[in-house]
Amino acid sequence: MPKPKNTFSSWRRRAAQRMVHAAWAWAQRAGSVTADRPGRLNFGSIGEATQLAFPLGTVFGEPWIHLGSYCIIAEQVTLTAGLMPDLDLGPDPILRIGDGVVLGRGSHVIADTTVTIGSDCYFGPYVYVTSTNHSYDDPHQPIGRQWPRMEPVEIGPGCWIGTGAVILPGARIGRNVVVAAGAVVRGTVPDHAVVAGAPARVVRRWTPEQGWQPPLRTPAPVPIPDGMTPEQLRALAELDEDGVARLAELETEG
């Protein structure tokens, strides 16, 4: 025999679920950090329209962290300056993040010494950037007890860092570089390059003389024309193949 449904109980569960979701949405809005609403955090600087989403990841050493304007720091992103909280790191910033930077959910930026991220860099989720690595010089001591190695990290402007990439101490990444998902980067990467693998190596590069080598296999995306309205974009998205063909004919005739 099927059990009779308890309509009242189901209604209460749905109502409770809606309340939980509404409360969480409120907490996300109220808990986000901006220049106007820094909460407990005392960043060295935080630019206009920059926002750190709630819930935050681990954040400490914030007086030595300088964030540019129009940055988006997603949920659970760790930003740290120094080996541990409550250290005096001197007069200069340790972690510098430029304008318009996006750090994907769950990413970590660990700046025990200087880390610089240029403007307009986009990070996918779970990227790991660190200026510190374990040393294993002494074969008789546990690795975790040996003093770590520290080297500055610099990521140039306009880079795309793919999901799960790891940027190791001493990395110098040029401008407009693509780091493939899961790549492990060390050393110097030239401007306008694509790197992939562990350890990462250059798999494609652009130069003024030769363009992209190896050549790109797909045409460049066509940008949205200036003046295109959201309504027009929605109408285009709903076109079938025949509609697209008719538009192409009209464009040719024009």
JSON list of C-alpha atoms in Angstrom, two decimals, residues 82-84 87 89 112-113 131-138 141-151 169:
[
{"chain": "A", "resi": 82, "resn": "GLY", "atom": "CA", "xyz": [53.47, 36.61, 4.95]},
{"chain": "A", "resi": 83, "resn": "LEU", "atom": "CA", "xyz": [54.03, 33.16, 6.36]},
{"chain": "A", "resi": 84, "resn": "MET", "atom": "CA", "xyz": [51.43, 33.62, 9.09]},
{"chain": "A", "resi": 87, "resn": "LEU", "atom": "CA", "xyz": [53.69, 39.57, 11.22]},
{"chain": "A", "resi": 89, "resn": "LEU", "atom": "CA", "xyz": [56.18, 42.74, 6.84]},
{"chain": "A", "resi": 112, "resn": "ASP", "atom": "CA", "xyz": [55.21, 35.02, 1.42]},
{"chain": "A", "resi": 113, "resn": "THR", "atom": "CA", "xyz": [57.36, 37.32, -0.68]},
{"chain": "A", "resi": 131, "resn": "SER", "atom": "CA", "xyz": [55.95, 32.45, -3.88]},
{"chain": "A", "resi": 132, "resn": "THR", "atom": "CA", "xyz": [57.09, 29.66, -1.52]},
{"chain": "A", "resi": 133, "resn": "ASN", "atom": "CA", "xyz": [58.07, 26.06, -2.12]},
{"chain": "A", "resi": 134, "resn": "HIS", "atom": "CA", "xyz": [59.38, 23.31, 0.14]},
{"chain": "A", "resi": 135, "resn": "SER", "atom": "CA", "xyz": [63.08, 22.51, 0.12]},
{"chain": "A", "resi": 136, "resn": "TYR", "atom": "CA", "xyz": [64.58, 19.05, 0.49]},
{"chain": "A", "resi": 137, "resn": "ASP", "atom": "CA", "xyz": [68.32, 19.78, 0.59]},
{"chain": "A", "resi": 138, "resn": "ASP", "atom": "CA", "xyz": [68.88, 17.78, 3.77]},
{"chain": "A", "resi": 141, "resn": "GLN", "atom": "CA", "xyz": [65.30, 15.94, 7.83]},
{"chain": "A", "resi": 142, "resn": "PRO", "atom": "CA", "xyz": [61.57, 15.74, 7.11]},
{"chain": "A", "resi": 143, "resn": "ILE", "atom": "CA", "xyz": [60.81, 18.02, 4.19]},
{"chain": "A", "resi": 144, "resn": "GLY", "atom": "CA", "xyz": [58.14, 19.87, 6.14]},
{"chain": "A", "resi": 145, "resn": "ARG", "atom": "CA", "xyz": [60.76, 20.89, 8.73]},
{"chain": "A", "resi": 146, "resn": "GLN", "atom": "CA", "xyz": [63.22, 22.36, 6.27]},
{"chain": "A", "resi": 147, "resn": "TRP", "atom": "CA", "xyz": [63.23, 26.09, 5.62]},
{"chain": "A", "resi": 148, "resn": "PRO", "atom": "CA", "xyz": [61.27, 26.82, 2.43]},
{"chain": "A", "resi": 149, "resn": "ARG", "atom": "CA", "xyz": [62.56, 28.59, -0.65]},
{"chain": "A", "resi": 150, "resn": "MET", "atom": "CA", "xyz": [60.96, 31.94, -1.56]},
{"chain": "A", "resi": 151, "resn": "GLU", "atom": "CA", "xyz": [61.10, 33.74, -4.90]},
{"chain": "A", "resi": 169, "resn": "PRO", "atom": "CA", "xyz": [57.94, 30.54, -7.03]}
]
